[in-house]
CSV table of C-alpha atoms in Angstrom, one decimal:
chain,number,residue,atom,x,y,z
B,152,MET,CA,-11.3,-10.3,8.6
B,153,GLY,CA,-11.2,-7.1,6.2
B,154,THR,CA,-9.0,-7.0,3.3
B,155,HIS,CA,-6.2,-9.5,4.1
B,156,ILE,CA,-3.5,-11.6,2.3
B,157,ASP,CA,-2.2,-14.7,3.2
B,158,ALA,CA,1.6,-16.1,3.4
B,159,PRO,CA,2.8,-18.1,1.5
B,160,ALA,CA,3.6,-19.5,4.9
B,161,HIS,CA,-0.2,-19.5,5.4
B,162,PHE,CA,-0.2,-23.0,4.2
B,163,TYR,CA,2.9,-23.9,3.9
B,164,LYS,CA,5.7,-24.3,6.3
B,165,GLY,CA,9.3,-23.0,5.1
B,166,SER,CA,7.3,-20.6,2.5
B,167,TRP,CA,7.6,-16.7,3.0
B,168,ARG,CA,6.4,-15.4,6.2
B,169,THR,CA,4.9,-12.0,5.8
B,170,GLN,CA,8.2,-9.7,6.4
B,171,GLN,CA,9.9,-12.0,3.6
B,172,ILE,CA,7.9,-10.8,0.6
B,173,PRO,CA,9.8,-9.6,-1.9
B,174,ILE,CA,8.5,-6.2,-2.1
B,175,GLU,CA,9.0,-6.5,-6.2
B,176,ARG,CA,6.4,-9.4,-5.3
B,177,LEU,CA,3.2,-7.0,-4.0
B,178,MET,CA,2.9,-5.2,-7.4
B,179,GLY,CA,1.6,-6.7,-10.5
B,180,PRO,CA,-0.6,-6.4,-13.8
B,181,GLY,CA,-4.1,-6.5,-12.5
B,182,VAL,CA,-5.8,-9.6,-14.3
B,183,ILE,CA,-9.6,-8.9,-13.4
B,184,ILE,CA,-11.6,-12.6,-14.0
B,185,ASN,CA,-15.5,-11.7,-14.2
B,186,ILE,CA,-17.3,-14.6,-13.0
B,187,LYS,CA,-20.6,-12.8,-11.8
B,188,ASP,CA,-23.5,-13.8,-14.2
B,189,LYS,CA,-21.7,-17.5,-13.5
B,190,ALA,CA,-21.8,-16.9,-9.5
B,191,VAL,CA,-25.4,-16.3,-9.8
B,192,ARG,CA,-26.4,-19.7,-11.3
B,193,ASP,CA,-23.8,-21.5,-9.1
B,194,PRO,CA,-22.6,-20.3,-5.7
B,195,ASP,CA,-20.1,-23.4,-5.4
B,196,TYR,CA,-18.3,-21.9,-8.9
B,197,ARG,CA,-14.8,-22.1,-9.3
B,198,ILE,CA,-12.6,-20.4,-11.8
B,199,VAL,CA,-11.5,-23.4,-14.7
B,200,MET,CA,-9.0,-23.4,-17.7
B,201,ASP,CA,-11.7,-22.0,-19.5
B,202,ASP,CA,-12.2,-18.8,-17.6
B,203,VAL,CA,-8.5,-18.3,-18.0
B,204,ILE,CA,-8.6,-19.2,-22.0
B,205,ALA,CA,-11.3,-17.0,-22.7
B,206,TYR,CA,-9.5,-14.1,-20.5
B,207,GLU,CA,-6.7,-14.7,-22.7
B,208,ASP,CA,-8.9,-14.5,-25.9
B,209,LYS,CA,-10.3,-11.3,-25.1
B,210,TYR,CA,-7.3,-9.1,-23.6
B,211,GLY,CA,-4.0,-11.4,-24.9
B,212,ARG,CA,-1.3,-13.3,-23.0
B,213,ILE,CA,-1.6,-12.9,-19.3
B,214,PRO,CA,2.0,-10.8,-18.3
B,215,ASP,CA,4.0,-12.8,-16.0
B,216,GLY,CA,3.6,-11.4,-12.4
B,217,SER,CA,0.3,-10.5,-13.1
B,218,ILE,CA,-2.2,-10.3,-9.8
B,219,ILE,CA,-5.6,-12.6,-10.6
B,220,MET,CA,-8.3,-11.4,-9.2
B,221,MET,CA,-11.8,-13.2,-9.4
B,222,ASN,CA,-14.7,-10.4,-9.3
B,223,SER,CA,-17.6,-12.4,-8.4
B,224,GLY,CA,-19.6,-10.1,-7.1
B,225,TRP,CA,-19.5,-11.3,-3.9
B,226,PHE,CA,-18.2,-8.1,-1.9
B,227,GLU,CA,-21.9,-6.4,-2.2
B,228,ARG,CA,-22.5,-9.4,0.4
B,229,PHE,CA,-20.5,-7.5,2.9
B,230,PRO,CA,-20.6,-7.2,5.7
B,231,ASP,CA,-23.7,-9.6,6.2
B,232,LYS,CA,-21.8,-12.7,7.8
B,233,ASN,CA,-24.9,-15.2,6.5
B,234,ALA,CA,-25.2,-13.6,3.4
B,235,VAL,CA,-20.8,-13.7,2.5
B,236,PHE,CA,-20.6,-17.2,3.9
B,237,ASN,CA,-24.5,-18.0,2.2
B,238,THR,CA,-25.4,-20.3,5.1
B,239,GLN,CA,-27.6,-19.7,7.7
B,240,ASN,CA,-25.1,-21.3,10.3
B,241,VAL,CA,-21.5,-19.6,10.2
B,242,SER,CA,-20.1,-21.6,12.4
B,243,ASP,CA,-20.7,-24.7,10.5
B,244,THR,CA,-18.0,-24.6,7.4
B,245,THR,CA,-19.6,-27.3,5.5
B,246,THR,CA,-22.5,-25.4,4.9
B,247,PHE,CA,-20.3,-22.3,3.3
B,248,HIS,CA,-21.4,-21.9,-0.7
B,249,PHE,CA,-19.1,-19.3,-2.0
B,250,PRO,CA,-17.1,-19.0,-5.1
B,251,GLY,CA,-13.4,-19.4,-5.4
B,252,PHE,CA,-10.9,-21.0,-7.9
B,253,HIS,CA,-9.9,-24.4,-9.3
B,254,GLU,CA,-6.5,-25.5,-8.1
B,255,ASP,CA,-5.7,-27.1,-11.6
B,256,ALA,CA,-6.4,-23.5,-13.2
B,257,VAL,CA,-4.0,-21.6,-10.3
B,258,GLU,CA,-1.3,-24.4,-11.1
B,259,TRP,CA,-1.3,-23.5,-15.2
B,260,LEU,CA,-1.2,-20.4,-14.0
B,261,ILE,CA,1.7,-19.9,-11.7
B,262,PHE,CA,3.9,-22.3,-13.9
B,263,ASN,CA,3.1,-20.8,-17.6
B,264,ARG,CA,2.2,-17.6,-16.3
B,265,HIS,CA,4.7,-17.2,-13.2
B,266,ILE,CA,1.7,-14.7,-11.9
B,267,TYR,CA,2.5,-13.2,-8.2
B,268,ALA,CA,-1.1,-13.1,-6.7
B,269,VAL,CA,-4.5,-15.1,-6.7
B,270,GLY,CA,-7.3,-14.0,-4.8
B,271,GLY,CA,-11.1,-12.6,-5.0
B,272,ASP,CA,-13.8,-10.8,-3.7
B,273,THR,CA,-14.8,-13.7,-1.5
B,274,PRO,CA,-13.9,-14.8,2.0
B,275,SER,CA,-11.4,-17.4,0.5
B,276,PHE,CA,-10.1,-18.3,-3.2
B,277,ASP,CA,-10.4,-21.9,-2.4
B,278,TYR,CA,-14.6,-22.3,-2.5
B,279,GLY,CA,-16.8,-22.3,0.2
B,280,GLN,CA,-17.3,-26.1,0.1
B,281,SER,CA,-13.8,-27.1,0.4
B,282,GLN,CA,-12.5,-28.9,3.1
B,283,THR,CA,-9.0,-29.7,2.0
B,284,PHE,CA,-7.9,-25.9,0.4
B,285,PRO,CA,-6.2,-27.2,-2.4
B,286,VAL,CA,-5.2,-23.6,-3.6
B,287,HIS,CA,-4.4,-22.4,-0.4
B,288,ILE,CA,-1.8,-25.4,-0.2
B,289,LEU,CA,-0.6,-25.1,-3.6
B,290,ILE,CA,0.2,-21.6,-3.5
B,291,GLY,CA,1.9,-21.7,-0.3
B,292,ARG,CA,4.2,-23.9,-1.6
B,293,GLU,CA,4.9,-22.1,-4.8
B,294,ASN,CA,5.2,-18.8,-2.9
B,295,VAL,CA,2.1,-17.0,-4.7
B,296,ILE,CA,0.2,-14.6,-2.6
B,297,GLY,CA,-3.1,-14.9,-1.5
B,298,ILE,CA,-5.8,-12.2,-1.4
B,299,GLU,CA,-9.2,-12.4,0.2
B,300,ASN,CA,-12.2,-9.8,1.0
B,301,ALA,CA,-11.5,-7.4,-1.8
B,302,ALA,CA,-14.2,-5.0,-3.3
B,303,TYR,CA,-14.9,-2.8,-5.7
B,304,LEU,CA,-13.0,-5.0,-8.9
B,305,ASP,CA,-15.9,-3.3,-11.4
B,306,ARG,CA,-14.2,0.1,-11.1
B,307,ILE,CA,-11.1,-0.8,-12.4
B,308,PRO,CA,-10.7,-2.4,-16.2
B,309,GLU,CA,-10.8,-6.0,-16.4
B,310,SER,CA,-7.0,-6.3,-18.0
B,311,GLY,CA,-4.4,-3.1,-18.4
B,312,SER,CA,-4.0,-2.0,-14.3
B,313,THR,CA,-1.3,-2.1,-12.0
B,314,ILE,CA,-2.5,-4.1,-8.6
B,315,PHE,CA,-0.6,-2.9,-5.6
B,316,ILE,CA,-1.1,-5.2,-2.5
B,317,PRO,CA,1.0,-3.2,0.1
B,318,VAL,CA,0.8,-5.5,3.5
B,319,VAL,CA,1.6,-4.9,6.4
B,320,LYS,CA,4.9,-5.5,7.8
B,321,ILE,CA,4.0,-8.0,10.4
B,322,ASP,CA,7.0,-9.5,11.8
B,323,ASP,CA,7.1,-13.5,11.6
B,324,GLY,CA,3.2,-13.1,10.4
B,325,SER,CA,1.6,-15.6,8.1
B,326,GLY,CA,-0.5,-13.0,6.5
B,327,GLY,CA,-2.0,-9.6,7.2
B,328,PRO,CA,-4.1,-6.7,6.2
B,329,THR,CA,-3.6,-5.0,3.2
B,330,ARG,CA,-4.8,-1.4,1.6
B,331,LEU,CA,-5.5,-3.0,-2.0
B,332,MET,CA,-4.7,-0.3,-4.2
B,333,ALA,CA,-4.8,-0.3,-7.8
B,334,THR,CA,-3.8,2.1,-10.8
B,335,TYR,CA,-4.7,2.6,-14.8
B,336,ASP,CA,-3.7,5.0,-17.4
B,337,ASP,CA,-6.9,6.8,-18.3
B,338,GLY,CA,-5.3,6.9,-22.2
B,339,THR,CA,-4.7,10.4,-22.1
B,340,ASP,CA,-0.9,10.1,-22.9
B,341,SER,CA,-1.4,9.9,-26.4
B,342,PRO,CA,2.0,8.7,-28.4
B,343,ALA,CA,2.0,12.5,-29.2
B,344,ASN,CA,3.5,13.0,-25.7
B,345,SER,CA,4.5,9.7,-24.9
B,346,ALA,CA,8.1,10.5,-24.4
B,347,GLU,CA,6.6,11.7,-20.8
B,348,LEU,CA,5.6,9.7,-18.4
B,349,PRO,CA,1.7,8.7,-18.4
B,350,GLN,CA,-0.6,9.8,-16.2
B,351,ILE,CA,-1.7,8.1,-13.2
B,352,ALA,CA,-5.1,9.2,-14.1
B,353,LEU,CA,-7.6,7.4,-11.4
B,354,THR,CA,-6.5,5.3,-8.1
B,355,ILE,CA,-8.8,3.0,-6.9
B,356,ILE,CA,-8.9,1.5,-3.3
B,357,LEU,CA,-10.6,-2.2,-3.6
B,358,PHE,CA,-12.0,-1.7,-0.2
B,359,THR,CA,-11.1,-2.6,2.7
B,360,ILE,CA,-13.9,-4.4,4.6
B,361,CYS,CA,-14.0,-3.5,8.0
B,362,PHE,CA,-15.5,-6.0,9.8
B,363,GLY,CA,-14.5,-9.3,11.9
B,364,PHE,CA,-15.5,-12.9,10.9
B,365,VAL,CA,-14.4,-16.8,10.9
B,366,ARG,CA,-11.1,-17.1,9.8
B,367,ILE,CA,-9.9,-19.1,6.5
T,185,MET,CA,5.7,2.5,16.3
T,186,GLY,CA,6.9,1.6,13.1
T,187,THR,CA,6.3,3.5,9.6
T,188,HIS,CA,2.8,5.3,10.1
T,189,ILE,CA,0.8,8.1,9.0
T,190,ASP,CA,-1.2,10.7,11.2
T,191,ALA,CA,-4.1,11.2,9.8
T,192,PRO,CA,-5.5,14.8,9.5
T,193,ALA,CA,-8.1,14.4,12.2
T,194,HIS,CA,-4.7,13.2,14.8
T,195,PHE,CA,-4.0,17.2,15.6
T,196,TYR,CA,-7.0,18.8,14.5
T,197,LYS,CA,-10.8,18.4,15.1
T,198,GLY,CA,-13.0,17.8,12.4
T,199,SER,CA,-10.3,17.3,9.5
T,200,TRP,CA,-10.1,13.4,8.1
T,201,ARG,CA,-9.9,10.7,9.9
T,202,THR,CA,-7.8,7.5,8.3
T,203,GLN,CA,-10.8,6.4,6.4
T,204,GLN,CA,-11.8,9.3,5.1
T,205,ILE,CA,-8.7,10.2,3.6
T,206,PRO,CA,-9.6,10.1,-0.2
T,207,ILE,CA,-7.6,7.4,-1.6
T,208,GLU,CA,-6.4,9.7,-5.0
T,209,ARG,CA,-4.3,11.2,-1.4
T,210,LEU,CA,-2.6,8.5,-0.7
T,211,MET,CA,-0.3,8.6,-3.5
T,212,GLY,CA,1.6,11.2,-5.4
T,213,PRO,CA,5.2,12.5,-7.2
T,214,GLY,CA,8.0,11.8,-4.4
T,215,VAL,CA,10.0,15.0,-3.4
T,216,ILE,CA,13.2,13.6,-1.2
T,217,ILE,CA,14.8,16.6,0.9
T,218,ASN,CA,18.1,15.4,1.3
T,219,ILE,CA,19.6,17.6,4.9
T,220,LYS,CA,21.8,14.2,5.8
T,221,ASP,CA,24.8,16.5,6.0
T,222,LYS,CA,22.9,19.2,8.3
T,223,ALA,CA,21.8,16.8,10.8
T,224,VAL,CA,24.7,15.2,11.2
T,225,ARG,CA,26.0,19.3,12.3
T,226,ASP,CA,23.0,20.2,13.9
T,227,PRO,CA,20.2,17.5,15.2
T,228,ASP,CA,17.7,19.7,15.8
T,229,TYR,CA,18.0,21.0,12.5
T,230,ARG,CA,14.4,21.7,10.3
T,231,ILE,CA,13.9,21.9,6.7
T,232,VAL,CA,13.2,25.5,6.0
T,233,MET,CA,12.9,27.8,2.7
T,234,ASP,CA,16.1,27.6,1.8
T,235,ASP,CA,16.6,23.7,1.7
T,236,VAL,CA,12.6,24.2,-0.8
T,237,ILE,CA,14.2,26.8,-3.1
T,238,ALA,CA,17.4,24.4,-3.2
T,239,TYR,CA,15.8,21.9,-4.5
T,240,GLU,CA,13.3,23.3,-6.9
T,241,ASP,CA,16.5,24.8,-8.2
T,242,LYS,CA,18.2,21.6,-8.8
T,243,TYR,CA,15.0,19.8,-9.7
T,244,GLY,CA,12.4,22.1,-10.8
T,245,ARG,CA,8.8,22.8,-9.7
T,246,ILE,CA,7.5,20.6,-7.3
T,247,PRO,CA,4.6,19.2,-8.6
T,248,ASP,CA,0.9,19.9,-7.0
T,249,GLY,CA,0.0,16.6,-5.1
T,250,SER,CA,3.5,16.1,-3.8
T,251,ILE,CA,4.6,13.5,-1.0
T,252,ILE,CA,7.4,15.4,0.5
T,253,MET,CA,10.1,13.4,2.6
T,254,MET,CA,12.9,14.4,4.7
T,255,ASN,CA,15.6,12.5,4.5
T,256,SER,CA,17.5,12.7,7.5
T,257,GLY,CA,19.8,10.0,7.8
T,258,TRP,CA,17.9,9.1,10.9
T,259,PHE,CA,16.0,5.7,10.2
T,260,GLU,CA,20.2,3.9,10.9
T,261,ARG,CA,19.8,4.9,13.9
T,262,PHE,CA,16.7,2.8,14.3
T,263,PRO,CA,15.6,0.5,16.1
T,264,ASP,CA,17.5,1.7,19.2
T,265,LYS,CA,15.1,4.1,21.3
T,266,ASN,CA,18.1,6.2,22.8
T,267,ALA,CA,20.1,6.6,19.4
T,268,VAL,CA,17.1,7.8,17.7
T,269,PHE,CA,15.2,9.9,20.0
T,270,ASN,CA,18.6,11.5,20.9
T,271,THR,CA,18.7,11.1,24.2
T,272,GLN,CA,19.4,9.4,27.4
T,273,ASN,CA,15.9,9.6,28.8
T,274,VAL,CA,13.5,8.7,26.2
T,275,SER,CA,10.6,9.3,28.8
T,276,ASP,CA,11.4,13.3,28.8
T,277,THR,CA,10.0,14.6,25.5
T,278,THR,CA,12.0,18.0,26.5
T,279,THR,CA,15.0,16.0,26.2
T,280,PHE,CA,14.1,14.8,22.4
T,281,HIS,CA,17.2,15.9,19.7
T,282,PHE,CA,16.0,14.8,16.0
T,283,PRO,CA,15.5,17.1,13.1
T,284,GLY,CA,12.2,17.6,11.5
T,285,PHE,CA,10.5,20.9,9.2
T,286,HIS,CA,9.8,24.4,10.3
T,287,GLU,CA,6.4,25.2,9.8
T,288,ASP,CA,6.6,28.6,7.7
T,289,ALA,CA,7.9,25.8,5.1
T,290,VAL,CA,5.4,23.2,5.0
T,291,GLU,CA,2.9,26.6,5.2
T,292,TRP,CA,4.3,27.5,1.7
T,293,LEU,CA,4.5,24.0,0.5
T,294,ILE,CA,0.6,23.9,1.2
T,295,PHE,CA,-0.1,27.1,-0.2
T,296,ASN,CA,2.1,26.9,-3.0
T,297,ARG,CA,2.6,23.3,-4.1
T,298,HIS,CA,-0.9,22.2,-2.7
T,299,ILE,CA,1.3,18.9,-1.4
T,300,TYR,CA,-0.7,15.7,-0.2
T,301,ALA,CA,1.5,14.7,2.4
T,302,VAL,CA,5.1,15.4,4.7
T,303,GLY,CA,6.9,13.4,7.0
T,304,GLY,CA,10.4,11.4,7.1
T,305,ASP,CA,12.7,9.3,8.8
T,306,THR,CA,12.3,10.4,12.7
T,307,PRO,CA,9.6,9.9,14.6
T,308,SER,CA,8.0,13.3,14.2
T,309,PHE,CA,7.6,15.6,11.3
T,310,ASP,CA,7.8,18.1,14.1
T,311,TYR,CA,11.8,18.4,15.0
T,312,GLY,CA,12.2,16.4,18.4
T,313,GLN,CA,12.4,19.8,20.6
T,314,SER,CA,9.1,20.9,19.5
T,315,GLN,CA,6.7,21.0,22.6
T,316,THR,CA,3.5,22.9,20.6
T,317,PHE,CA,4.0,20.9,17.8
T,318,PRO,CA,3.0,23.8,15.4
T,319,VAL,CA,3.3,21.4,11.6
T,320,HIS,CA,1.1,18.7,13.2
T,321,ILE,CA,-1.5,21.4,13.7
T,322,LEU,CA,-0.8,23.0,10.3
T,323,ILE,CA,-1.1,19.9,8.2
T,324,GLY,CA,-3.8,18.6,10.2
T,325,ARG,CA,-6.1,22.3,9.7
T,326,GLU,CA,-5.0,22.0,6.1
T,327,ASN,CA,-6.0,18.1,5.3
T,328,VAL,CA,-2.4,17.0,4.6
T,329,ILE,CA,-1.1,13.7,5.6
T,330,GLY,CA,1.8,13.1,8.1
T,331,ILE,CA,4.3,10.5,7.7
T,332,GLU,CA,6.5,8.9,10.3
T,333,ASN,CA,9.3,6.7,10.5
T,334,ALA,CA,10.4,6.2,7.1
T,335,ALA,CA,13.0,4.5,5.5
T,336,TYR,CA,15.8,3.5,3.0
T,337,LEU,CA,15.0,7.0,1.4
T,338,ASP,CA,18.5,6.8,-0.1
T,339,ARG,CA,17.2,3.9,-2.5
T,340,ILE,CA,15.1,6.1,-4.4
T,341,PRO,CA,15.7,9.4,-6.7
T,342,GLU,CA,15.4,12.5,-5.3
T,343,SER,CA,13.0,13.2,-7.6
T,344,GLY,CA,11.2,11.7,-10.1
T,345,SER,CA,9.4,8.9,-7.9
T,346,THR,CA,6.1,8.0,-7.3
T,347,ILE,CA,5.0,7.1,-3.4
T,348,PHE,CA,2.2,5.1,-2.3
T,349,ILE,CA,1.0,5.6,1.3
T,350,PRO,CA,-1.5,2.7,1.6
T,351,VAL,CA,-2.7,3.0,5.3
T,352,VAL,CA,-4.6,0.1,6.6
T,353,LYS,CA,-8.6,2.0,6.7
T,354,ILE,CA,-8.4,1.5,10.5
T,355,ASP,CA,-12.6,2.9,11.4
T,356,ASP,CA,-12.8,5.6,12.8
T,357,GLY,CA,-8.9,6.2,12.9
T,358,SER,CA,-6.2,9.2,13.8
T,359,GLY,CA,-4.0,7.2,11.8
T,360,GLY,CA,-2.5,3.8,10.8
T,361,PRO,CA,0.2,1.3,10.0
T,362,THR,CA,1.5,1.9,6.3
T,363,ARG,CA,3.5,-0.3,4.1
T,364,LEU,CA,4.9,2.6,2.3
T,365,MET,CA,6.3,1.9,-0.9
T,366,ALA,CA,7.7,3.6,-4.1
T,367,THR,CA,8.2,3.4,-7.7
T,368,TYR,CA,10.1,5.0,-10.5
T,369,ASP,CA,11.5,4.5,-14.1
T,370,ASP,CA,14.4,3.1,-14.4
T,371,GLY,CA,15.1,5.3,-18.1
T,372,THR,CA,14.8,2.2,-20.1
T,373,ASP,CA,11.6,3.6,-21.4
T,374,SER,CA,13.3,5.5,-24.4
T,375,PRO,CA,11.5,7.4,-26.6
T,376,ALA,CA,11.3,4.7,-29.5
T,377,ASN,CA,9.3,3.0,-27.7
T,378,SER,CA,7.5,5.2,-25.6
T,379,ALA,CA,3.6,4.5,-26.9
T,380,GLU,CA,4.1,1.8,-24.4
T,381,LEU,CA,3.8,2.3,-21.0
T,382,PRO,CA,7.2,2.4,-19.2
T,383,GLN,CA,7.7,-0.2,-17.4
T,384,ILE,CA,7.9,0.2,-13.2
T,385,ALA,CA,11.3,-0.9,-13.0
T,386,LEU,CA,12.4,-1.4,-9.6
T,387,THR,CA,9.7,-1.1,-6.5
T,388,ILE,CA,11.4,0.0,-3.0
T,389,ILE,CA,10.3,-0.7,0.7
T,390,LEU,CA,10.6,2.7,2.8
T,391,PHE,CA,10.8,-0.1,5.4
T,392,THR,CA,8.3,-0.6,7.9
T,393,ILE,CA,10.5,-0.1,11.2
T,394,CYS,CA,8.8,-3.4,13.4
T,395,PHE,CA,9.0,-2.2,17.3
T,396,GLY,CA,7.2,0.3,19.3
T,397,PHE,CA,8.1,2.8,21.7
T,398,VAL,CA,6.7,6.2,22.6
T,399,ARG,CA,4.0,7.9,20.4
T,400,ILE,CA,4.2,11.1,18.7
């Protein structure tokens, strides 16, 4: 699978299927949580509340409706399956080792920051060692979108971008491929000319990885 | 086919294939040319220079890098194949009658306004009666993107939106499905608070039509 979303219905019956997601939910402020150093030391790392608190200490309160993205540096391992799943046996899910989110942090973000989507640059926002997928179930229940196999997160600022998740509108889908995009202001819009619309100075693609492997 | 793009390579060998289109080209100022009344009177109508001139007289100069969209009212005919192709025989392309663009107007827009994409709410930006597809060949040669089967164009202003064409990054593709989106400012951003980023007040989807029929 390349870059794709899990619709809320992916792990929670009755939640939004792909074509039911309101279009307004497919965009929001980009929040990039960088755990690259931690992921090098511990491939089973999960983003916890301390990471969220550290982000807000640095960049201010996470806006409602944000798109939360983990930047673990993992995308550089694509498309090598063994490197991505960090195992010698890609058919045995119990051997997977890659970072993700702890459900407690995601639950806090859902109920206190009303996020629209959560995901990152690994094959799953539940970490590789998960066998119960608590984050998948939680976000499904709360109609939050999941994002997997994103890339080039280094190319956008950790705060201040707008991320778009324009999933293909597959009828009755439980997910679908997305051409993940982000825009941000490059700062050329000064107060002197601020009555005009700020220019969207740079658009980047969060890399659609083009290959297939085990679906999570 | 639902809403999709034709990559420049679709009708012109050597031009950009889907995965080669620079990401910056997948967004731009939205220019909606409304020919609904004309299309009612003449289903073979093609947008000509007079329509472009009338648009600029009303809204000012078309910005470089614009996404030019024909709003002919045609999307309301979907998904009825006979209504869309406006024929009793959808397997005979010589019987098709739906509006599109005249190549002279598109050529002028390419060389004088440096547009990034052109399309609309019909199955082809060459009109139904075309058998030679001059607009397809022209935009292919000039690396301009084509858009087909868009919808809900009435829901965005004719000038002032930003349109996104986030095509799925199909490897070596000659086109691909796109979740066409547009954003625009609703005017709540007054000069008094214009040092802040304007809010993107409303996002709309230009409707991915979910059914298959003859590919043009």
